[in-house]
Tab-separated table of C-alpha atoms in Angstrom:
chain	number	residue	atom	x	y	z
N	669	UNK	CA	0.000	0.000	0.000
N	670	UNK	CA	0.988	3.637	-0.322
N	671	UNK	CA	3.281	5.000	2.376
N	672	UNK	CA	3.803	8.640	3.462
N	673	UNK	CA	7.017	10.192	2.249
N	674	UNK	CA	9.690	10.941	4.826
N	675	UNK	CA	9.787	14.474	3.514
N	676	UNK	CA	7.555	16.457	1.205
N	677	UNK	CA	9.745	15.689	-1.766
N	678	UNK	CA	6.980	16.605	-4.169
N	679	UNK	CA	6.530	20.092	-2.785
N	680	UNK	CA	6.682	22.549	-5.627
N	681	UNK	CA	9.296	25.277	-5.754
N	682	UNK	CA	9.805	28.108	-8.144
N	683	UNK	CA	11.581	26.670	-11.192
N	684	UNK	CA	14.993	28.040	-11.966
N	685	UNK	CA	14.282	28.682	-15.621
N	686	UNK	CA	15.750	31.366	-17.864
N	687	UNK	CA	13.216	33.687	-19.418
N	688	UNK	CA	12.360	32.239	-22.825
N	689	UNK	CA	12.798	34.280	-25.982
N	690	UNK	CA	9.197	33.812	-27.065
N	691	UNK	CA	9.438	36.145	-30.044
N	692	UNK	CA	12.386	34.147	-31.389
N	693	UNK	CA	10.459	30.907	-30.912
N	694	UNK	CA	7.532	32.274	-32.877
N	695	UNK	CA	9.785	33.733	-35.575
N	696	UNK	CA	11.201	30.247	-36.080
N	697	UNK	CA	7.708	28.832	-36.449
N	698	UNK	CA	6.846	31.575	-38.933
N	699	UNK	CA	9.946	30.829	-40.983
N	700	UNK	CA	8.981	27.166	-41.192
N	701	UNK	CA	5.423	28.019	-42.185
N	702	UNK	CA	6.498	30.437	-44.915
N	703	UNK	CA	8.237	27.582	-46.726
N	704	UNK	CA	5.105	25.435	-46.736
N	705	UNK	CA	3.511	25.337	-50.200
N	706	UNK	CA	0.155	24.278	-48.833
N	707	UNK	CA	-0.557	27.371	-46.761
N	708	UNK	CA	-1.776	30.773	-47.790
N	709	UNK	CA	-2.644	33.905	-45.890
N	710	UNK	CA	-6.386	33.358	-46.047
N	711	UNK	CA	-8.455	30.996	-43.902
N	712	UNK	CA	-6.540	31.513	-40.667
N	713	UNK	CA	-7.673	28.397	-38.824
N	714	UNK	CA	-8.723	26.315	-41.794
N	715	UNK	CA	-7.030	22.988	-42.294
N	716	UNK	CA	-6.826	22.333	-38.563
N	717	UNK	CA	-9.040	19.716	-36.888
N	718	UNK	CA	-11.832	20.974	-34.608
N	719	UNK	CA	-10.663	21.995	-31.145
N	720	UNK	CA	-11.767	19.532	-28.447
N	721	UNK	CA	-13.351	21.318	-25.476
N	722	UNK	CA	-13.280	19.621	-22.060
N	723	UNK	CA	-15.259	20.813	-19.031
N	724	UNK	CA	-12.978	20.890	-15.954
N	725	UNK	CA	-14.566	18.788	-13.192
N	726	UNK	CA	-17.774	19.168	-15.171
N	727	UNK	CA	-18.958	22.743	-15.514
N	728	UNK	CA	-15.832	24.080	-13.807
N	729	UNK	CA	-13.884	23.812	-10.578
N	730	UNK	CA	-15.048	25.535	-7.367
N	731	UNK	CA	-12.296	28.105	-6.710
N	732	UNK	CA	-13.772	29.269	-3.399
N	733	UNK	CA	-11.325	32.152	-2.887
N	734	UNK	CA	-11.408	33.423	-6.456
N	735	UNK	CA	-12.219	37.127	-6.962
N	736	UNK	CA	-14.168	36.062	-10.053
N	737	UNK	CA	-17.650	34.929	-8.964
N	738	UNK	CA	-17.963	32.823	-12.124
N	739	UNK	CA	-15.281	30.421	-10.906
N	740	UNK	CA	-16.229	30.296	-7.215
N	741	UNK	CA	-19.074	27.877	-7.607
N	742	UNK	CA	-22.050	27.885	-9.937
N	743	UNK	CA	-22.583	24.157	-9.357
N	744	UNK	CA	-20.707	21.701	-7.144
N	745	UNK	CA	-17.729	20.322	-9.074
N	746	UNK	CA	-17.328	16.621	-9.860
N	747	UNK	CA	-21.032	15.813	-9.509
N	748	UNK	CA	-23.647	14.444	-11.888
N	749	UNK	CA	-25.295	17.862	-12.060
N	750	UNK	CA	-22.025	19.549	-12.988
N	751	UNK	CA	-21.289	16.969	-15.689
N	752	UNK	CA	-24.771	17.189	-17.182
N	753	UNK	CA	-24.791	20.992	-17.048
N	754	UNK	CA	-21.573	21.000	-19.062
N	755	UNK	CA	-23.076	18.573	-21.547
N	756	UNK	CA	-26.357	20.453	-21.831
N	757	UNK	CA	-27.742	21.533	-25.176
N	758	UNK	CA	-26.584	25.097	-24.505
N	759	UNK	CA	-22.938	23.946	-24.751
N	760	UNK	CA	-22.749	22.195	-28.145
N	761	UNK	CA	-18.972	22.543	-28.386
N	762	UNK	CA	-18.259	20.510	-25.220
N	763	UNK	CA	-16.882	17.086	-26.166
N	764	UNK	CA	-15.690	15.758	-22.799
N	765	UNK	CA	-15.944	16.344	-19.078
N	766	UNK	CA	-12.845	15.826	-16.947
N	767	UNK	CA	-13.039	14.422	-13.440
N	768	UNK	CA	-10.792	12.989	-10.718
N	769	UNK	CA	-11.096	9.362	-9.624
N	770	UNK	CA	-9.830	7.955	-6.333
N	771	UNK	CA	-10.500	4.526	-4.820
N	772	UNK	CA	-11.980	4.137	-1.339
N	773	UNK	CA	-10.647	1.783	1.309
N	774	UNK	CA	-13.208	-0.841	0.306
N	775	UNK	CA	-12.275	-0.682	-3.378
N	776	UNK	CA	-14.884	1.633	-4.887
N	777	UNK	CA	-13.877	4.265	-7.478
N	778	UNK	CA	-15.336	7.637	-6.440
N	779	UNK	CA	-15.107	11.081	-8.002
N	780	UNK	CA	-13.414	13.716	-5.838
N	781	UNK	CA	-10.464	16.021	-6.452
N	782	UNK	CA	-8.862	16.790	-3.093
N	783	UNK	CA	-6.773	14.220	-1.231
N	784	UNK	CA	-8.499	15.113	2.044
N	785	UNK	CA	-12.161	15.758	2.761
N	786	UNK	CA	-13.109	18.137	5.595
N	787	UNK	CA	-16.133	18.654	7.792
N	788	UNK	CA	-17.118	20.466	10.988
N	789	UNK	CA	-18.871	18.920	13.960
N	790	UNK	CA	-19.633	20.689	17.252
N	791	UNK	CA	-17.398	23.562	16.172
N	792	UNK	CA	-14.414	21.296	15.523
N	793	UNK	CA	-12.938	20.890	12.035
N	794	UNK	CA	-11.608	17.493	11.012
N	795	UNK	CA	-10.186	16.063	7.807
N	796	UNK	CA	-9.708	12.533	6.514
N	797	UNK	CA	-7.860	11.142	3.536
N	798	UNK	CA	-10.417	10.096	0.925
N	799	UNK	CA	-8.693	6.784	0.280
N	800	UNK	CA	-8.922	5.946	4.012
N	801	UNK	CA	-12.740	6.100	3.914
N	802	UNK	CA	-15.103	3.328	2.918
N	803	UNK	CA	-17.791	4.113	0.365
N	804	UNK	CA	-20.586	4.625	2.886
N	805	UNK	CA	-18.579	7.174	4.884
N	806	UNK	CA	-17.439	9.036	1.755
N	807	UNK	CA	-21.025	9.441	0.543
N	808	UNK	CA	-22.104	10.720	3.981
N	809	UNK	CA	-20.415	14.082	3.268
N	810	UNK	CA	-22.347	16.933	1.693
N	811	UNK	CA	-25.866	16.923	0.182
N	812	UNK	CA	-27.622	13.566	0.170
N	813	UNK	CA	-29.667	11.963	-2.606
N	814	UNK	CA	-32.114	10.836	0.082
N	815	UNK	CA	-33.683	14.128	1.141
N	816	UNK	CA	-34.630	12.629	4.506
N	817	UNK	CA	-30.951	12.309	5.448
N	818	UNK	CA	-28.635	15.134	6.456
N	819	UNK	CA	-25.053	14.910	5.252
N	820	UNK	CA	-21.981	16.154	7.031
N	821	UNK	CA	-21.193	19.777	6.128
N	822	UNK	CA	-18.441	20.004	3.529
N	823	UNK	CA	-15.419	22.274	4.009
N	824	UNK	CA	-12.429	22.749	1.720
N	825	UNK	CA	-8.778	23.395	2.538
N	826	UNK	CA	-7.124	25.870	0.175
N	827	UNK	CA	-3.487	25.833	-0.914
N	828	UNK	CA	-2.750	28.710	1.482
N	829	UNK	CA	-3.967	26.610	4.426
N	830	UNK	CA	-7.321	28.295	4.957
N	831	UNK	CA	-10.358	26.065	5.445
N	832	UNK	CA	-13.586	27.497	4.053
N	833	UNK	CA	-17.179	26.379	3.932
N	834	UNK	CA	-17.707	24.718	0.578
N	835	UNK	CA	-20.780	26.619	-0.547
N	836	UNK	CA	-22.041	26.752	-4.137
N	837	UNK	CA	-25.186	28.060	-5.780
N	838	UNK	CA	-26.378	24.724	-7.164
N	839	UNK	CA	-25.838	21.657	-4.992
N	840	UNK	CA	-25.580	17.955	-5.734
N	841	UNK	CA	-24.399	14.832	-3.935
N	842	UNK	CA	-20.960	13.282	-4.232
N	843	UNK	CA	-20.898	10.366	-6.666
N	844	UNK	CA	-19.156	7.177	-7.726
N	845	UNK	CA	-17.626	6.380	-11.108
N	846	UNK	CA	-20.447	3.932	-11.770
N	847	UNK	CA	-23.063	6.625	-11.141
N	848	UNK	CA	-21.291	8.900	-13.614
N	849	UNK	CA	-21.448	6.254	-16.340
N	850	UNK	CA	-25.114	5.631	-15.608
N	851	UNK	CA	-26.263	9.196	-14.980
N	852	UNK	CA	-24.358	11.494	-17.354
N	853	UNK	CA	-25.547	12.388	-20.846
N	854	UNK	CA	-24.033	9.792	-23.197
N	855	UNK	CA	-23.294	12.497	-25.744
N	856	UNK	CA	-20.288	13.626	-23.723
N	857	UNK	CA	-17.006	11.746	-23.338
N	858	UNK	CA	-15.085	11.186	-20.096
N	859	UNK	CA	-11.543	12.358	-19.379
N	860	UNK	CA	-10.818	10.168	-16.344
N	861	UNK	CA	-7.944	11.583	-14.292
N	862	UNK	CA	-6.437	8.894	-12.081
N	863	UNK	CA	-5.705	10.795	-8.891
N	864	UNK	CA	-2.770	10.030	-6.590
N	865	UNK	CA	-1.263	11.912	-3.647
N	866	UNK	CA	2.108	13.586	-4.280
N	867	UNK	CA	2.995	13.058	-0.614
N	868	UNK	CA	2.731	9.265	-0.788
N	869	UNK	CA	5.090	6.697	-2.266
N	870	UNK	CA	3.262	3.982	-4.221
N	871	UNK	CA	4.563	0.528	-4.964
N	872	UNK	CA	3.705	-1.007	-8.317
N	873	UNK	CA	1.383	-3.427	-6.537
N	874	UNK	CA	-0.477	-0.567	-4.850
N	875	UNK	CA	-0.866	1.346	-8.108
N	876	UNK	CA	-2.031	-1.786	-9.923
N	877	UNK	CA	-4.661	-2.480	-7.262
N	878	UNK	CA	-6.071	1.053	-7.617
N	879	UNK	CA	-6.111	0.932	-11.410
N	880	UNK	CA	-7.717	-2.493	-11.513
N	881	UNK	CA	-10.399	-1.183	-9.157
N	882	UNK	CA	-11.166	1.519	-11.704
N	883	UNK	CA	-11.228	-0.904	-14.617
N	884	UNK	CA	-12.896	-3.816	-12.832
N	885	UNK	CA	-14.405	-2.493	-9.643
N	886	UNK	CA	-16.393	-4.032	-6.858
N	887	UNK	CA	-18.980	-1.557	-5.692
N	888	UNK	CA	-20.469	-2.776	-2.420
N	889	UNK	CA	-20.377	-6.561	-3.017
N	890	UNK	CA	-21.504	-6.757	-6.632
N	891	UNK	CA	-18.813	-7.340	-9.275
N	892	UNK	CA	-18.906	-4.499	-11.760
N	893	UNK	CA	-16.781	-3.863	-14.814
N	894	UNK	CA	-17.121	-0.101	-14.378
N	895	UNK	CA	-15.315	1.196	-17.428
N	896	UNK	CA	-15.451	-1.789	-19.761
N	897	UNK	CA	-19.097	-2.681	-19.180
N	898	UNK	CA	-20.541	0.809	-18.758
N	899	UNK	CA	-18.686	2.808	-21.403
N	900	UNK	CA	-21.259	1.721	-24.007
N	901	UNK	CA	-19.553	3.571	-26.844
N	902	UNK	CA	-18.801	6.680	-24.794
N	903	UNK	CA	-15.400	8.229	-25.698
N	904	UNK	CA	-12.958	7.785	-22.799
N	905	UNK	CA	-9.471	9.133	-22.103
N	906	UNK	CA	-7.351	8.157	-19.101
N	907	UNK	CA	-4.839	10.653	-17.700
N	908	UNK	CA	-2.589	10.995	-14.670
N	909	UNK	CA	0.162	13.190	-13.218
N	910	UNK	CA	1.639	10.007	-11.692
N	911	UNK	CA	4.117	8.713	-14.300
N	912	UNK	CA	4.076	5.107	-13.101
N	913	UNK	CA	0.275	5.067	-13.003
N	914	UNK	CA	0.090	6.390	-16.571
N	915	UNK	CA	2.440	3.648	-17.734
N	916	UNK	CA	0.561	0.950	-15.817
N	917	UNK	CA	-2.913	1.883	-17.042
N	918	UNK	CA	-1.535	1.573	-20.561
N	919	UNK	CA	-0.202	-1.921	-19.779
N	920	UNK	CA	-3.496	-2.967	-18.187
N	921	UNK	CA	-5.615	-1.927	-21.168
N	922	UNK	CA	-5.152	-0.756	-24.739
N	923	UNK	CA	-8.745	0.078	-25.633
N	924	UNK	CA	-8.709	3.712	-24.472
N	925	UNK	CA	-6.056	6.431	-24.968
N	926	UNK	CA	-3.788	7.340	-22.053
N	927	UNK	CA	-2.420	10.875	-21.618
N	928	UNK	CA	0.353	12.043	-19.311
N	929	UNK	CA	-0.463	15.160	-17.284
N	930	UNK	CA	2.402	17.582	-16.709
N	931	UNK	CA	3.092	21.074	-15.406
N	932	UNK	CA	5.710	21.251	-18.143
N	933	UNK	CA	8.306	22.896	-15.908
N	934	UNK	CA	6.068	25.662	-14.530
N	935	UNK	CA	6.511	23.887	-11.181
N	936	UNK	CA	9.294	21.534	-10.096
N	937	UNK	CA	8.846	18.108	-8.476
N	938	UNK	CA	11.184	15.458	-7.115
N	939	UNK	CA	10.418	13.124	-10.022
N	940	UNK	CA	12.265	14.555	-13.068
N	941	UNK	CA	9.727	12.977	-15.425
N	942	UNK	CA	7.258	15.624	-14.282
N	943	UNK	CA	9.462	18.662	-14.813
N	944	UNK	CA	9.517	19.399	-18.534
N	945	UNK	CA	7.707	18.850	-21.794
N	946	UNK	CA	10.780	17.068	-23.117
N	947	UNK	CA	10.535	14.521	-20.288
N	948	UNK	CA	6.805	14.155	-20.923
N	949	UNK	CA	7.428	13.378	-24.602
N	950	UNK	CA	10.135	10.875	-23.679
N	951	UNK	CA	7.835	9.087	-21.227
N	952	UNK	CA	4.933	8.939	-23.686
N	953	UNK	CA	7.015	7.622	-26.565
N	954	UNK	CA	8.745	5.000	-24.407
N	955	UNK	CA	5.491	3.795	-22.860
N	956	UNK	CA	3.191	3.925	-25.865
N	957	UNK	CA	0.975	6.674	-24.451
N	958	UNK	CA	-1.178	8.648	-26.865
N	959	UNK	CA	-0.792	12.216	-25.666
N	960	UNK	CA	0.179	14.952	-23.221
N	961	UNK	CA	-1.987	17.289	-21.154
N	962	UNK	CA	0.194	20.284	-20.281
N	963	UNK	CA	-0.251	23.375	-18.170
N	964	UNK	CA	-0.982	26.023	-20.803
N	965	UNK	CA	1.776	28.382	-19.640
N	966	UNK	CA	4.401	25.773	-20.514
N	967	UNK	CA	3.161	25.767	-24.106
N	968	UNK	CA	2.958	29.554	-24.332
N	969	UNK	CA	6.470	29.919	-22.951
N	970	UNK	CA	7.872	27.597	-25.602
N	971	UNK	CA	5.595	27.437	-28.640
N	972	UNK	CA	8.040	25.258	-30.580
N	973	UNK	CA	7.187	22.437	-28.156
N	974	UNK	CA	3.912	21.972	-30.041
N	975	UNK	CA	5.799	20.923	-33.163
N	976	UNK	CA	8.063	18.611	-31.170
N	977	UNK	CA	5.058	16.914	-29.571
N	978	UNK	CA	3.321	16.497	-32.919
N	979	UNK	CA	6.493	15.171	-34.533
N	980	UNK	CA	6.482	12.481	-31.820
N	981	UNK	CA	2.982	11.554	-33.087
N	982	UNK	CA	1.363	12.611	-29.815
N	983	UNK	CA	-1.836	14.529	-29.215
N	984	UNK	CA	-1.658	17.695	-27.087
N	985	UNK	CA	-4.220	19.146	-24.724
N	986	UNK	CA	-3.799	21.892	-22.117
N	987	UNK	CA	-5.245	22.944	-18.765
N	988	UNK	CA	-4.893	26.009	-16.540
N	989	UNK	CA	-6.548	29.297	-15.636
N	990	UNK	CA	-5.446	30.962	-18.883
N	991	UNK	CA	-7.739	28.560	-20.719
N	992	UNK	CA	-10.648	30.640	-19.418
N	993	UNK	CA	-9.559	33.474	-21.746
N	994	UNK	CA	-11.062	33.035	-25.246
N	995	UNK	CA	-8.106	34.715	-26.962
N	996	UNK	CA	-5.699	32.262	-25.324
N	997	UNK	CA	-7.794	29.339	-26.501
N	998	UNK	CA	-7.836	30.697	-30.040
N	999	UNK	CA	-4.063	31.197	-30.026
N	1000	UNK	CA	-3.669	27.548	-29.036
N	1001	UNK	CA	-6.004	26.526	-31.839
N	1002	UNK	CA	-3.723	28.380	-34.259
N	1003	UNK	CA	-0.644	26.747	-32.732
N	1004	UNK	CA	-2.026	23.249	-33.287
N	1005	UNK	CA	-3.169	22.311	-29.768
N	1006	UNK	CA	-5.826	19.584	-30.031
N	1007	UNK	CA	-7.943	20.318	-26.951
N	1008	UNK	CA	-8.377	22.573	-23.913
N	1009	UNK	CA	-9.712	21.898	-20.413
N	1010	UNK	CA	-11.705	24.896	-19.163
N	1011	UNK	CA	-13.707	26.136	-16.174
N	1012	UNK	CA	-15.838	28.803	-17.880
N	1013	UNK	CA	-17.562	26.217	-20.015
N	1014	UNK	CA	-20.336	28.350	-21.463
N	1015	UNK	CA	-18.137	31.319	-22.352
N	1016	UNK	CA	-15.374	29.244	-23.942
N	1017	UNK	CA	-17.845	26.940	-25.701
N	1018	UNK	CA	-19.480	29.944	-27.331
N	1019	UNK	CA	-16.069	31.297	-28.372
N	1020	UNK	CA	-14.957	27.934	-29.777
N	1021	UNK	CA	-18.204	27.605	-31.714
N	1022	UNK	CA	-17.365	30.892	-33.439
N	1023	UNK	CA	-13.905	29.752	-34.561
N	1024	UNK	CA	-13.572	29.382	-38.342
N	1025	UNK	CA	-14.766	25.979	-39.503
N	1026	UNK	CA	-11.852	23.622	-39.923
N	1027	UNK	CA	-11.310	22.122	-43.340
N	1028	UNK	CA	-11.346	18.340	-43.551
N	1029	UNK	CA	-8.370	16.471	-44.871
N	1030	UNK	CA	-8.915	15.182	-48.418
N	1031	UNK	CA	-10.645	11.829	-48.382
N	1032	UNK	CA	-11.887	12.145	-44.804
N	1033	UNK	CA	-15.546	11.810	-43.976
N	1034	UNK	CA	-17.679	14.533	-42.483
N	1035	UNK	CA	-18.570	12.263	-39.594
N	1036	UNK	CA	-16.391	10.521	-37.068
N	1037	UNK	CA	-16.738	10.266	-33.325
N	1038	UNK	CA	-14.970	12.543	-30.846
N	1039	UNK	CA	-12.792	9.600	-29.870
N	1040	UNK	CA	-11.835	9.096	-33.523
N	1041	UNK	CA	-10.969	12.804	-33.822
N	1042	UNK	CA	-8.707	12.565	-30.771
N	1043	UNK	CA	-7.065	9.395	-32.090
N	1044	UNK	CA	-6.531	11.105	-35.448
N	1045	UNK	CA	-4.924	14.052	-33.690
N	1046	UNK	CA	-2.669	11.675	-31.779
N	1047	UNK	CA	-1.305	10.270	-35.032
N	1048	UNK	CA	-1.102	13.550	-36.980
N	1049	UNK	CA	2.546	14.530	-37.030
N	1050	UNK	CA	3.950	17.737	-38.452
N	1051	UNK	CA	4.741	21.325	-37.674
N	1052	UNK	CA	1.890	23.820	-37.155
N	1053	UNK	CA	1.904	26.578	-39.787
N	1054	UNK	CA	0.727	30.167	-39.496
N	1055	UNK	CA	-0.282	32.951	-41.810
N	1056	UNK	CA	1.511	36.315	-41.403
N	1057	UNK	CA	-1.564	37.787	-39.733
N	1058	UNK	CA	-1.724	34.899	-37.258
N	1059	UNK	CA	1.951	35.306	-36.468
N	1060	UNK	CA	1.526	39.031	-35.824
N	1061	UNK	CA	-1.294	38.276	-33.405
N	1062	UNK	CA	0.748	35.643	-31.594
N	1063	UNK	CA	3.810	37.866	-31.327
N	1064	UNK	CA	1.771	40.633	-29.711
N	1065	UNK	CA	-0.308	38.502	-27.369
N	1066	UNK	CA	1.742	35.605	-26.084
N	1067	UNK	CA	4.429	37.522	-24.106
N	1068	UNK	CA	1.678	39.425	-22.290
N	1069	UNK	CA	-0.097	36.193	-21.377
N	1070	UNK	CA	3.030	34.541	-20.038
N	1071	UNK	CA	3.697	37.548	-17.790
């Protein structure tokens, strides 16, 4: 089983990185694009596949201390209501919802982001590790599906150490992975993040047990093939920040794509595989993974990384607060990023819907599932190309965003 680390080796520190010459990076991309005989100055985003839009924890994370009321909590994150709100007819551009899966002490995959869950009883605040709870205790927190029962009040610990009441405008109960498969609109795919604690050391046996519980879970006492039996044609992507877990889930199954999550060097960890896009590419190629999900700032700091990732025949998605800015999302679309994970689902979905329609490759059909589009992106190698007007826009905007 997982053991606590002797020291917080995974604590992040400010990376000692030289300031990148972003303009030079983009000039190099422009030079490559100018030699391409297939590109003109018209149709800025044409010829690129449609951008895949992913709702972060459903309709967006609950950033309780955010000065922006839109990100503090419209609906409780990682719940059936949040997933279905993101998939609602008003958000036609949303292809996937992303959520975090952990496994309870009794082997049930549940959906919850934080490593610890907090409550208050008789004026005293207490927290427990989610993976130390059994399913019944986990579901006793927060709003209950049975209206006759009162759940424990939910609190949340922020990165700065504060513990706040976890209050949102639209409530829903915590849920299991099985309930998500059964209760979420089948139109939307699942980006299943396999969640592990940076402060624990996991043996291969411990990781395998968790991953097998996700793939072939026992919920209560009934055998249940959660993913394999309940996917029912739904597009699914697995992802994880834990390098060994990403490699293992690929070994355990080859039906669904596996992506490696990385900060791309914007934060530094004890495991060097987590500290750069170059390391992420190396891990994916060596392990047969299909793609990378990078913090968006890492891509904006070094735009040439997009070409390197594509040349490795990997798909590229991004996450981060900057993905809530429509202009940033459009810049990534121009750069060749395949998908973005966002919190402001409605606003970004409307912006993405207004992007110029992407031209299909010759011989391709107008149809094709979202999963097929992602798989096609994962195998589409080559350097992104830009028109002069696109390059001018990038040169003006990207340095400001990185700052």
